[in-house]
mmCIF file of C-alpha atoms and ligand atoms in Angstrom:
data_model
loop_
_atom_site.group_PDB
_atom_site.id
_atom_site.type_symbol
_atom_site.label_atom_id
_atom_site.label_comp_id
_atom_site.label_asym_id
_atom_site.label_seq_id
_atom_site.Cartn_x
_atom_site.Cartn_y
_atom_site.Cartn_z
ATOM 1 C CA MET A 811 -62.276 174.325 -59.023
ATOM 2 C CA ARG A 812 -58.933 173.188 -57.602
ATOM 3 C CA GLN A 813 -57.627 176.752 -57.743
ATOM 4 C CA ARG A 814 -60.729 178.118 -55.981
ATOM 5 C CA ALA A 815 -60.557 175.389 -53.347
ATOM 6 C CA LEU A 816 -56.929 176.355 -52.660
ATOM 7 C CA ILE A 817 -57.835 180.023 -52.332
ATOM 8 C CA ALA A 818 -60.710 179.067 -50.021
ATOM 9 C CA SER A 819 -58.354 177.098 -47.784
ATOM 10 C CA ALA A 820 -55.959 180.038 -47.724
ATOM 11 C CA ILE A 821 -58.612 182.558 -46.620
ATOM 12 C CA VAL A 822 -60.434 180.605 -43.880
ATOM 13 C CA THR A 823 -58.234 182.236 -41.253
ATOM 14 C CA ALA A 824 -58.898 185.709 -42.789
ATOM 15 C CA PRO A 825 -55.178 186.500 -43.176
ATOM 16 C CA PRO A 826 -54.195 190.163 -43.622
ATOM 17 C CA LEU A 827 -51.857 189.189 -46.502
ATOM 18 C CA LEU A 828 -52.380 186.653 -49.281
ATOM 19 C CA VAL A 829 -49.454 185.623 -51.527
ATOM 20 C CA LEU A 830 -50.588 184.138 -54.853
ATOM 21 C CA ASP A 831 -48.099 182.477 -57.204
ATOM 22 C CA GLU A 832 -49.524 182.383 -60.769
ATOM 23 C CA PRO A 833 -53.122 181.833 -59.615
ATOM 24 C CA THR A 834 -54.688 182.139 -63.106
ATOM 25 C CA THR A 835 -52.014 180.869 -65.464
ATOM 26 C CA ALA A 836 -53.487 177.463 -66.302
ATOM 27 C CA LEU A 837 -57.130 178.576 -66.259
ATOM 28 C CA ASP A 838 -59.407 179.371 -69.185
ATOM 29 C CA ALA A 839 -60.483 182.977 -69.628
ATOM 30 C CA THR A 840 -63.897 182.794 -67.957
ATOM 31 C CA VAL A 841 -62.648 180.790 -64.963
ATOM 32 C CA ALA A 842 -59.653 183.133 -64.609
ATOM 33 C CA ALA A 843 -62.034 186.103 -64.632
ATOM 34 C CA GLY A 844 -64.003 184.453 -61.807
ATOM 35 C CA VAL A 845 -60.853 183.948 -59.715
ATOM 36 C CA LEU A 846 -59.830 187.578 -60.340
ATOM 37 C CA ARG A 847 -63.269 188.800 -59.238
ATOM 38 C CA LEU A 848 -62.872 186.769 -56.060
ATOM 39 C CA LEU A 849 -59.471 188.365 -55.441
ATOM 40 C CA GLY A 850 -61.008 191.810 -56.018
ATOM 41 C CA ARG A 851 -63.638 191.082 -53.349
ATOM 42 C CA LEU A 852 -60.997 189.956 -50.861
ATOM 43 C CA ARG A 853 -59.144 193.200 -51.454
ATOM 44 C CA GLU A 854 -62.283 195.245 -50.876
ATOM 45 C CA GLU A 855 -62.702 193.408 -47.602
ATOM 46 C CA GLY A 856 -59.282 194.642 -46.567
ATOM 47 C CA ALA A 857 -56.834 191.856 -47.444
ATOM 48 C CA ALA A 858 -53.494 192.795 -48.980
ATOM 49 C CA LEU A 859 -52.593 190.747 -52.076
ATOM 50 C CA LEU A 860 -49.159 189.936 -53.439
ATOM 51 C CA LEU A 861 -49.828 188.602 -56.929
ATOM 52 C CA ILE A 862 -46.911 186.890 -58.680
ATOM 53 C CA THR A 863 -47.706 186.378 -62.341
ATOM 54 C CA HIS A 864 -46.657 186.726 -65.960
ATOM 55 C CA ASP A 865 -50.296 187.463 -66.865
ATOM 56 C CA LEU A 866 -50.406 191.211 -67.489
ATOM 57 C CA GLY A 867 -54.182 191.059 -67.929
ATOM 58 C CA ALA A 868 -54.495 189.804 -64.341
ATOM 59 C CA VAL A 869 -52.181 192.584 -63.180
ATOM 60 C CA ALA A 870 -54.283 195.200 -64.973
ATOM 61 C CA ARG A 871 -57.431 193.939 -63.299
ATOM 62 C CA VAL A 872 -56.273 193.334 -59.735
ATOM 63 C CA ALA A 873 -53.109 195.232 -58.862
ATOM 64 C CA ASP A 874 -52.688 198.787 -57.550
ATOM 65 C CA ARG A 875 -48.918 198.751 -57.903
ATOM 66 C CA VAL A 876 -46.503 196.709 -60.010
ATOM 67 C CA VAL A 877 -42.913 195.650 -59.544
ATOM 68 C CA VAL A 878 -41.088 194.230 -62.591
ATOM 69 C CA LEU A 879 -38.320 191.736 -61.921
ATOM 70 C CA GLU A 880 -35.510 190.811 -64.252
ATOM 71 C CA GLY A 881 -32.509 188.686 -63.414
ATOM 72 C CA GLY A 882 -33.478 188.740 -59.747
ATOM 73 C CA GLN A 883 -33.591 192.543 -59.575
ATOM 74 C CA VAL A 884 -36.383 195.105 -59.491
ATOM 75 C CA VAL A 885 -36.035 197.042 -62.741
ATOM 76 C CA GLU A 886 -39.254 199.047 -62.617
ATOM 77 C CA GLU A 887 -41.838 199.981 -60.028
ATOM 78 C CA GLY A 888 -44.933 202.164 -60.031
ATOM 79 C CA THR A 889 -48.696 202.300 -60.158
ATOM 80 C CA THR A 890 -50.291 199.755 -62.471
ATOM 81 C CA ALA A 891 -51.448 202.450 -64.897
ATOM 82 C CA GLN A 892 -47.965 204.036 -65.031
ATOM 83 C CA VAL A 893 -46.111 200.794 -65.580
ATOM 84 C CA LEU A 894 -48.506 199.321 -68.148
ATOM 85 C CA MET A 895 -49.297 202.511 -70.078
ATOM 86 C CA THR A 896 -45.864 204.174 -70.007
ATOM 87 C CA PRO A 897 -43.276 201.462 -69.280
ATOM 88 C CA SER A 898 -39.807 202.914 -68.838
ATOM 89 C CA HIS A 899 -37.632 199.794 -68.698
ATOM 90 C CA GLU A 900 -36.842 197.605 -71.693
ATOM 91 C CA ALA A 901 -37.866 194.446 -69.770
ATOM 92 C CA THR A 902 -41.347 195.847 -69.151
ATOM 93 C CA ARG A 903 -41.709 197.003 -72.739
ATOM 94 C CA SER A 904 -40.755 193.607 -74.114
ATOM 95 C CA LEU A 905 -43.209 191.859 -71.734
ATOM 96 C CA ILE A 906 -45.996 194.049 -73.072
ATOM 97 C CA ALA A 907 -44.866 193.680 -76.690
ATOM 98 C CA ALA A 908 -44.822 189.873 -76.379
ATOM 99 C CA LEU A 909 -48.528 189.647 -75.538
ATOM 100 C CA PRO A 910 -50.320 187.794 -78.336
ATOM 101 C CA ARG A 911 -52.544 190.225 -80.169
ATOM 102 C CA GLY A 912 -54.057 190.725 -83.584
ATOM 103 C CA PRO A 913 -54.871 188.223 -86.301
ATOM 104 C CA LYS A 914 -52.650 185.616 -87.974
ATOM 105 C CA PRO A 915 -50.035 187.464 -90.072
ATOM 106 C CA GLN A 916 -50.132 185.142 -93.091
ATOM 107 C CA PRO A 917 -53.604 183.734 -93.622
ATOM 108 C CA VAL A 918 -53.785 180.396 -95.403
ATOM 109 C CA SER A 919 -54.891 180.086 -98.995
ATOM 110 C CA ALA A 920 -56.374 176.638 -98.503
ATOM 111 C CA ARG A 921 -58.281 175.149 -101.402
ATOM 112 C CA PRO A 922 -61.614 173.595 -100.508
ATOM 113 C CA ASP A 923 -60.658 170.305 -102.212
ATOM 114 C CA GLN A 924 -57.564 169.737 -100.068
ATOM 115 C CA VAL A 925 -59.262 168.358 -96.945
ATOM 116 C CA VAL A 926 -56.654 166.401 -94.950
ATOM 117 C CA LEU A 927 -58.648 165.672 -91.799
ATOM 118 C CA SER A 928 -62.387 165.479 -91.275
ATOM 119 C CA ALA A 929 -64.735 164.388 -88.526
ATOM 120 C CA ARG A 930 -68.425 163.655 -88.755
ATOM 121 C CA GLY A 931 -70.932 162.983 -85.959
ATOM 122 C CA LEU A 932 -68.182 162.268 -83.400
ATOM 123 C CA ARG A 933 -69.435 161.130 -80.021
ATOM 124 C CA ARG A 934 -67.650 159.984 -76.848
ATOM 125 C CA THR A 935 -69.293 159.135 -73.537
ATOM 126 C CA TYR A 936 -67.519 158.252 -70.302
ATOM 127 C CA PRO A 937 -69.076 156.337 -67.445
ATOM 128 C CA VAL A 938 -68.812 158.225 -64.170
ATOM 129 C CA PRO A 939 -70.103 157.247 -60.729
ATOM 130 C CA GLY A 940 -73.890 157.464 -60.863
ATOM 131 C CA GLY A 941 -74.199 158.112 -64.604
ATOM 132 C CA LYS A 942 -72.308 159.157 -67.691
ATOM 133 C CA VAL A 943 -70.767 162.284 -69.165
ATOM 134 C CA ASP A 944 -71.067 163.201 -72.859
ATOM 135 C CA ALA A 945 -67.523 164.499 -73.319
ATOM 136 C CA VAL A 946 -67.947 164.958 -77.103
ATOM 137 C CA ARG A 947 -71.364 165.175 -78.800
ATOM 138 C CA ASP A 948 -72.026 165.188 -82.534
ATOM 139 C CA VAL A 949 -68.838 167.029 -83.517
ATOM 140 C CA GLY A 950 -68.093 167.652 -87.185
ATOM 141 C CA LEU A 951 -65.137 169.547 -88.635
ATOM 142 C CA GLU A 952 -62.881 169.831 -91.674
ATOM 143 C CA LEU A 953 -59.233 170.797 -91.883
ATOM 144 C CA ARG A 954 -57.475 171.689 -95.148
ATOM 145 C CA ARG A 955 -53.825 171.444 -96.090
ATOM 146 C CA GLY A 956 -51.854 174.330 -94.544
ATOM 147 C CA GLU A 957 -54.814 175.506 -92.483
ATOM 148 C CA SER A 958 -54.852 175.961 -88.719
ATOM 149 C CA LEU A 959 -57.981 175.347 -86.700
ATOM 150 C CA GLY A 960 -58.284 176.553 -83.114
ATOM 151 C CA ILE A 961 -60.387 174.648 -80.593
ATOM 152 C CA VAL A 962 -61.447 176.836 -77.677
ATOM 153 C CA GLY A 963 -63.779 176.319 -74.755
ATOM 154 C CA GLU A 964 -63.909 176.316 -70.990
ATOM 155 C CA SER A 965 -62.242 173.620 -68.879
ATOM 156 C CA GLY A 966 -64.152 170.365 -69.244
ATOM 157 C CA SER A 967 -65.819 171.332 -72.533
ATOM 158 C CA GLY A 968 -64.284 168.333 -74.325
ATOM 159 C CA LYS A 969 -61.266 169.804 -76.109
ATOM 160 C CA SER A 970 -58.711 167.193 -75.058
ATOM 161 C CA THR A 971 -61.167 164.349 -75.683
ATOM 162 C CA LEU A 972 -61.729 165.673 -79.201
ATOM 163 C CA ALA A 973 -57.945 165.883 -79.713
ATOM 164 C CA ARG A 974 -57.571 162.216 -78.674
ATOM 165 C CA LEU A 975 -60.402 161.171 -81.002
ATOM 166 C CA LEU A 976 -58.779 163.012 -83.929
ATOM 167 C CA MET A 977 -55.494 161.204 -83.181
ATOM 168 C CA ALA A 978 -57.396 157.898 -83.084
ATOM 169 C CA ALA A 979 -55.787 157.452 -79.672
ATOM 170 C CA GLU A 980 -59.280 156.597 -78.494
ATOM 171 C CA ARG A 981 -62.288 155.092 -80.273
ATOM 172 C CA PRO A 982 -65.451 157.199 -80.716
ATOM 173 C CA ASP A 983 -68.816 155.795 -79.592
ATOM 174 C CA GLY A 984 -70.280 157.216 -82.779
ATOM 175 C CA GLY A 985 -69.232 158.979 -85.953
ATOM 176 C CA GLU A 986 -65.871 158.788 -87.690
ATOM 177 C CA VAL A 987 -62.604 160.544 -88.454
ATOM 178 C CA ARG A 988 -61.054 160.447 -91.941
ATOM 179 C CA LEU A 989 -57.388 161.229 -92.617
ATOM 180 C CA GLU A 990 -56.216 162.177 -96.116
ATOM 181 C CA GLY A 991 -59.409 160.848 -97.629
ATOM 182 C CA GLN A 992 -59.182 157.402 -95.994
ATOM 183 C CA GLU A 993 -60.868 155.837 -92.988
ATOM 184 C CA TRP A 994 -58.920 156.711 -89.840
ATOM 185 C CA SER A 995 -60.932 156.114 -86.663
ATOM 186 C CA PRO A 996 -62.914 153.150 -88.051
ATOM 187 C CA ALA A 997 -59.815 151.343 -89.397
ATOM 188 C CA PRO A 998 -58.231 148.571 -87.313
ATOM 189 C CA GLU A 999 -54.969 149.575 -85.579
ATOM 190 C CA SER A 1000 -53.018 147.218 -87.865
ATOM 191 C CA ARG A 1001 -54.016 149.398 -90.817
ATOM 192 C CA ARG A 1002 -53.428 152.639 -88.945
ATOM 193 C CA ARG A 1003 -49.940 151.775 -87.731
ATOM 194 C CA ASP A 1004 -47.985 152.759 -90.850
ATOM 195 C CA ARG A 1005 -50.013 155.973 -91.180
ATOM 196 C CA ARG A 1006 -49.489 157.071 -87.544
ATOM 197 C CA GLY A 1007 -46.664 159.370 -88.671
ATOM 198 C CA ARG A 1008 -49.085 161.392 -90.824
ATOM 199 C CA ILE A 1009 -50.838 162.927 -87.811
ATOM 200 C CA ARG A 1010 -48.855 163.768 -84.684
ATOM 201 C CA LEU A 1011 -49.635 165.112 -81.243
ATOM 202 C CA VAL A 1012 -47.761 167.721 -79.233
ATOM 203 C CA PRO A 1013 -49.081 166.882 -75.762
ATOM 204 C CA GLN A 1014 -49.993 169.333 -73.034
ATOM 205 C CA ASP A 1015 -47.175 168.176 -70.751
ATOM 206 C CA PRO A 1016 -44.064 167.688 -72.920
ATOM 207 C CA LEU A 1017 -41.746 166.597 -70.103
ATOM 208 C CA GLY A 1018 -44.170 163.944 -68.835
ATOM 209 C CA SER A 1019 -44.314 162.455 -72.323
ATOM 210 C CA MET A 1020 -40.530 162.019 -72.626
ATOM 211 C CA ASP A 1021 -38.475 159.162 -71.218
ATOM 212 C CA PRO A 1022 -36.338 160.920 -68.553
ATOM 213 C CA ARG A 1023 -33.442 158.456 -69.034
ATOM 214 C CA ARG A 1024 -33.020 159.223 -72.728
ATOM 215 C CA THR A 1025 -31.189 162.102 -74.388
ATOM 216 C CA VAL A 1026 -33.050 164.467 -76.684
ATOM 217 C CA GLY A 1027 -31.139 162.955 -79.632
ATOM 218 C CA ARG A 1028 -32.282 159.431 -78.741
ATOM 219 C CA ILE A 1029 -35.885 160.605 -78.288
ATOM 220 C CA LEU A 1030 -35.895 162.225 -81.734
ATOM 221 C CA ARG A 1031 -34.117 159.282 -83.440
ATOM 222 C CA ASP A 1032 -36.659 156.849 -82.013
ATOM 223 C CA ALA A 1033 -39.643 159.073 -82.893
ATOM 224 C CA GLY A 1034 -38.868 159.183 -86.601
ATOM 225 C CA ALA A 1035 -36.432 156.271 -87.161
ATOM 226 C CA ILE A 1036 -33.927 158.915 -88.335
ATOM 227 C CA ASP A 1037 -30.127 159.311 -88.138
ATOM 228 C CA ASP A 1038 -28.007 161.874 -86.251
ATOM 229 C CA ASP A 1039 -27.761 164.235 -89.235
ATOM 230 C CA ALA A 1040 -31.535 164.321 -89.530
ATOM 231 C CA VAL A 1041 -31.776 164.944 -85.764
ATOM 232 C CA SER A 1042 -29.445 167.961 -86.127
ATOM 233 C CA ARG A 1043 -31.510 169.363 -89.016
ATOM 234 C CA LEU A 1044 -34.687 168.856 -87.009
ATOM 235 C CA LEU A 1045 -33.265 170.710 -83.988
ATOM 236 C CA VAL A 1046 -32.179 173.597 -86.211
ATOM 237 C CA SER A 1047 -35.637 173.729 -87.786
ATOM 238 C CA VAL A 1048 -37.166 174.325 -84.333
ATOM 239 C CA GLN A 1049 -34.468 176.973 -83.673
ATOM 240 C CA LEU A 1050 -32.466 174.898 -81.173
ATOM 241 C CA ASP A 1051 -28.722 174.338 -81.205
ATOM 242 C CA PRO A 1052 -27.789 170.833 -82.470
ATOM 243 C CA THR A 1053 -25.798 170.280 -79.230
ATOM 244 C CA VAL A 1054 -29.179 170.014 -77.447
ATOM 245 C CA ALA A 1055 -29.217 166.426 -78.804
ATOM 246 C CA ALA A 1056 -26.816 165.409 -76.015
ATOM 247 C CA ARG A 1057 -28.957 166.909 -73.233
ATOM 248 C CA MET A 1058 -31.539 165.246 -71.006
ATOM 249 C CA PRO A 1059 -35.102 166.639 -71.259
ATOM 250 C CA ARG A 1060 -35.172 167.566 -67.562
ATOM 251 C CA SER A 1061 -32.196 169.917 -67.976
ATOM 252 C CA LEU A 1062 -34.005 172.043 -70.587
ATOM 253 C CA SER A 1063 -36.124 175.151 -70.021
ATOM 254 C CA GLY A 1064 -39.893 175.052 -70.579
ATOM 255 C CA GLY A 1065 -39.587 176.718 -73.978
ATOM 256 C CA GLN A 1066 -36.766 174.381 -75.078
ATOM 257 C CA ARG A 1067 -38.799 171.331 -74.021
ATOM 258 C CA GLN A 1068 -41.767 172.545 -76.036
ATOM 259 C CA ARG A 1069 -39.475 172.975 -79.067
ATOM 260 C CA VAL A 1070 -38.186 169.413 -78.573
ATOM 261 C CA ALA A 1071 -41.789 168.169 -78.350
ATOM 262 C CA ILE A 1072 -42.560 169.932 -81.638
ATOM 263 C CA ALA A 1073 -39.398 168.489 -83.224
ATOM 264 C CA ARG A 1074 -40.417 165.011 -82.054
ATOM 265 C CA ALA A 1075 -43.824 165.465 -83.688
ATOM 266 C CA LEU A 1076 -42.181 166.641 -86.921
ATOM 267 C CA ALA A 1077 -39.739 163.713 -87.015
ATOM 268 C CA THR A 1078 -42.144 161.657 -89.147
ATOM 269 C CA ASP A 1079 -42.827 164.575 -91.531
ATOM 270 C CA PRO A 1080 -46.551 164.683 -90.733
ATOM 271 C CA GLU A 1081 -49.356 166.323 -92.678
ATOM 272 C CA VAL A 1082 -51.341 167.224 -89.536
ATOM 273 C CA LEU A 1083 -50.117 168.463 -86.142
ATOM 274 C CA VAL A 1084 -52.452 168.430 -83.122
ATOM 275 C CA LEU A 1085 -51.251 170.684 -80.283
ATOM 276 C CA ASP A 1086 -52.947 170.514 -76.873
ATOM 277 C CA GLU A 1087 -52.393 173.800 -74.974
ATOM 278 C CA PRO A 1088 -48.893 174.255 -76.455
ATOM 279 C CA VAL A 1089 -48.079 177.548 -74.723
ATOM 280 C CA SER A 1090 -50.280 177.620 -71.623
ATOM 281 C CA ALA A 1091 -47.441 176.825 -69.207
ATOM 282 C CA LEU A 1092 -44.994 179.339 -70.724
ATOM 283 C CA ASP A 1093 -44.448 183.002 -69.947
ATOM 284 C CA VAL A 1094 -45.484 185.483 -72.638
ATOM 285 C CA GLN A 1095 -42.077 186.010 -74.209
ATOM 286 C CA VAL A 1096 -41.329 182.293 -74.580
ATOM 287 C CA GLN A 1097 -44.921 181.899 -75.762
ATOM 288 C CA ALA A 1098 -44.401 184.469 -78.519
ATOM 289 C CA GLY A 1099 -41.291 182.580 -79.682
ATOM 290 C CA ILE A 1100 -43.193 179.277 -79.920
ATOM 291 C CA LEU A 1101 -46.132 180.885 -81.763
ATOM 292 C CA ASP A 1102 -43.734 182.470 -84.271
ATOM 293 C CA LEU A 1103 -42.039 179.095 -84.728
ATOM 294 C CA LEU A 1104 -45.383 177.402 -85.439
ATOM 295 C CA ALA A 1105 -46.178 180.052 -88.061
ATOM 296 C CA VAL A 1106 -42.811 179.505 -89.780
ATOM 297 C CA LEU A 1107 -43.148 175.709 -89.742
ATOM 298 C CA GLN A 1108 -46.660 175.913 -91.070
ATOM 299 C CA ALA A 1109 -45.665 178.157 -93.971
ATOM 300 C CA GLU A 1110 -42.578 176.050 -94.822
ATOM 301 C CA ARG A 1111 -44.256 172.667 -94.669
ATOM 302 C CA SER A 1112 -47.888 173.483 -95.505
ATOM 303 C CA LEU A 1113 -48.757 171.774 -92.226
ATOM 304 C CA ALA A 1114 -52.355 171.541 -91.155
ATOM 305 C CA MET A 1115 -52.730 172.283 -87.437
ATOM 306 C CA VAL A 1116 -55.340 171.763 -84.769
ATOM 307 C CA LEU A 1117 -54.496 174.025 -81.855
ATOM 308 C CA VAL A 1118 -56.329 173.460 -78.582
ATOM 309 C CA SER A 1119 -56.162 176.461 -76.280
ATOM 310 C CA HIS A 1120 -58.109 178.189 -73.556
ATOM 311 C CA ASP A 1121 -56.475 181.465 -74.624
ATOM 312 C CA LEU A 1122 -58.431 183.216 -77.373
ATOM 313 C CA ALA A 1123 -55.676 185.708 -78.111
ATOM 314 C CA VAL A 1124 -53.323 182.786 -78.887
ATOM 315 C CA VAL A 1125 -55.907 181.243 -81.217
ATOM 316 C CA ARG A 1126 -56.540 184.524 -83.014
ATOM 317 C CA ARG A 1127 -52.804 185.029 -83.524
ATOM 318 C CA THR A 1128 -52.218 181.505 -84.825
ATOM 319 C CA CYS A 1129 -55.372 180.169 -86.483
ATOM 320 C CA ASP A 1130 -57.412 180.638 -89.643
ATOM 321 C CA THR A 1131 -60.581 179.043 -88.351
ATOM 322 C CA VAL A 1132 -61.919 178.384 -84.876
ATOM 323 C CA ALA A 1133 -64.389 175.991 -83.271
ATOM 324 C CA VAL A 1134 -65.898 176.968 -79.906
ATOM 325 C CA MET A 1135 -66.809 174.037 -77.657
ATOM 326 C CA SER A 1136 -69.275 173.940 -74.804
ATOM 327 C CA ARG A 1137 -70.375 170.795 -72.958
ATOM 328 C CA GLY A 1138 -68.998 168.537 -75.660
ATOM 329 C CA GLU A 1139 -70.570 170.344 -78.580
ATOM 330 C CA ILE A 1140 -69.217 172.768 -81.133
ATOM 331 C CA VAL A 1141 -71.522 175.739 -80.619
ATOM 332 C CA GLU A 1142 -69.895 178.059 -83.132
ATOM 333 C CA GLN A 1143 -67.386 177.518 -85.920
ATOM 334 C CA GLY A 1144 -65.935 179.638 -88.737
ATOM 335 C CA PRO A 1145 -63.145 182.013 -89.825
ATOM 336 C CA VAL A 1146 -61.412 183.504 -86.770
ATOM 337 C CA GLU A 1147 -61.816 187.141 -87.786
ATOM 338 C CA ALA A 1148 -65.514 186.754 -88.621
ATOM 339 C CA ILE A 1149 -66.222 185.231 -85.200
ATOM 340 C CA TRP A 1150 -64.143 187.929 -83.500
ATOM 341 C CA ALA A 1151 -66.136 190.619 -85.257
ATOM 342 C CA SER A 1152 -69.562 189.162 -84.480
ATOM 343 C CA PRO A 1153 -69.674 186.240 -82.044
ATOM 344 C CA GLU A 1154 -73.111 184.644 -82.117
ATOM 345 C CA HIS A 1155 -73.115 182.199 -79.229
ATOM 346 C CA GLU A 1156 -73.180 183.382 -75.629
ATOM 347 C CA VAL A 1157 -70.270 181.064 -74.743
ATOM 348 C CA THR A 1158 -68.110 182.731 -77.409
ATOM 349 C CA ARG A 1159 -69.121 186.180 -76.158
ATOM 350 C CA ALA A 1160 -68.317 185.215 -72.578
ATOM 351 C CA LEU A 1161 -64.876 183.858 -73.554
ATOM 352 C CA LEU A 1162 -64.149 186.958 -75.657
ATOM 353 C CA SER A 1163 -65.203 189.479 -73.020
ATOM 354 C CA ALA A 1164 -63.169 187.642 -70.377
ATOM 355 C CA THR A 1165 -60.123 187.708 -72.673
ATOM 356 C CA GLY A 1166 -60.151 191.460 -72.970
ATOM 357 C CA THR A 1167 -57.935 191.734 -76.058
HETATM 358 P P1 LIG B 669 -61.108 169.935 -71.745
HETATM 359 O O1 LIG B 669 -59.872 169.424 -72.408
HETATM 360 O O2 LIG B 669 -61.911 170.854 -72.599
HETATM 361 O O3 LIG B 669 -60.836 170.546 -70.406
HETATM 362 P P2 LIG B 669 -61.824 167.106 -71.484
HETATM 363 O O4 LIG B 669 -61.929 166.589 -72.865
HETATM 364 O O5 LIG B 669 -60.591 166.786 -70.739
HETATM 365 O O6 LIG B 669 -62.101 168.690 -71.473
HETATM 366 O O7 LIG B 669 -63.074 166.562 -70.634
HETATM 367 C C1 LIG B 669 -64.409 166.658 -71.077
HETATM 368 C C2 LIG B 669 -65.332 165.977 -70.075
HETATM 369 O O8 LIG B 669 -65.107 164.568 -70.102
HETATM 370 C C3 LIG B 669 -65.115 166.409 -68.633
HETATM 371 O O9 LIG B 669 -66.362 166.402 -68.001
HETATM 372 C C4 LIG B 669 -64.206 165.342 -68.090
HETATM 373 O O10 LIG B 669 -64.372 165.205 -66.699
HETATM 374 C C5 LIG B 669 -64.698 164.105 -68.826
HETATM 375 N N1 LIG B 669 -63.626 163.102 -69.058
HETATM 376 C C6 LIG B 669 -62.546 163.251 -69.844
HETATM 377 N N2 LIG B 669 -61.798 162.138 -69.864
HETATM 378 C C7 LIG B 669 -62.419 161.254 -69.035
HETATM 379 C C8 LIG B 669 -62.163 159.901 -68.621
HETATM 380 N N3 LIG B 669 -61.085 159.237 -69.083
HETATM 381 N N4 LIG B 669 -63.037 159.317 -67.760
HETATM 382 C C9 LIG B 669 -64.122 159.971 -67.311
HETATM 383 N N5 LIG B 669 -64.438 161.236 -67.672
HETATM 384 C C10 LIG B 669 -63.599 161.873 -68.514
HETATM 385 MG MG1 LIG B 670 -57.741 169.646 -71.885
#
């Protein structure tokens, strides 16, 4: 809604040219499709659009011509069909190759008896002016050792609330979460404290979650009560140079920050990792690097993962199972490939058709 309101305020004067800087990047697939349709209408009405984006799907849908920039220079230029179908420059080819596509390369061989995280009848209601909103309604799920579960759904469907409930960062109004066979959400915080390291969150905004006055090394030492050698090993395991320990978070690139956030979550050697939109702010090539890293970590450590994303291609690439949320409820749940092949719920079909991969 914010993005549409901004576009509305930009078009009230009916300008002949509209410049849009990443207008769909943070939006879920169906909302992004709506914004792109709106842009298409504006174009039909005669407006010229300059669309700046790393989203090649948006380019394919809206643009007549494409210019590819690398290192501040135009390296390729042509009609959209030419550039996307027969790219001539290496930079264009690698942009296209980095798009997430296809299923998870190494599916998990999880045994049904190795449930590490489970939720039953979860419910969370928030008071809002003039009423209440059921952010999460009667949600049940199971996650096995080494398995990755994707949570998808439109903005406001309850994904982040569910993530907070699974972390026991917030108390449910009903139902319960169990971690490694023991009470998790119902237990008092005093009994949860020494198990907090077993389930860790990689938040949506890594920089905002880091103390800007502390070095990366200090942040990682504090997160896991570990020494400098362990910090170096941790940085190497997320494919960063150990010298990054001396840097301040603000001086790192988006991809490096996300790797530090993952390292911080791994500092306590957890069994379960919950990632809230881990790649939504990154361009496709950095995104591909992070997704590959998650696959490696998962295979090496038999990590169980809950990956919240509005991008279905990311979930298909990374997850074994998927839960589709709509208005606080899980409307469809099962193996990723089965749901891809025959989505049953209209929300799933809408998300899939808007994804276009
Ligand atoms: P998603 O992550 O899928 O976008 P959220 O879990 O953030 O969805 O939100 C689900 C619903 O709950 C939305 O309607 C949102 O406005 C509402 N909500 C979330 N957190 C709060 C809160 N702290 N107070 C009031 N309403 C909230
Ligand atoms: Mg969210």
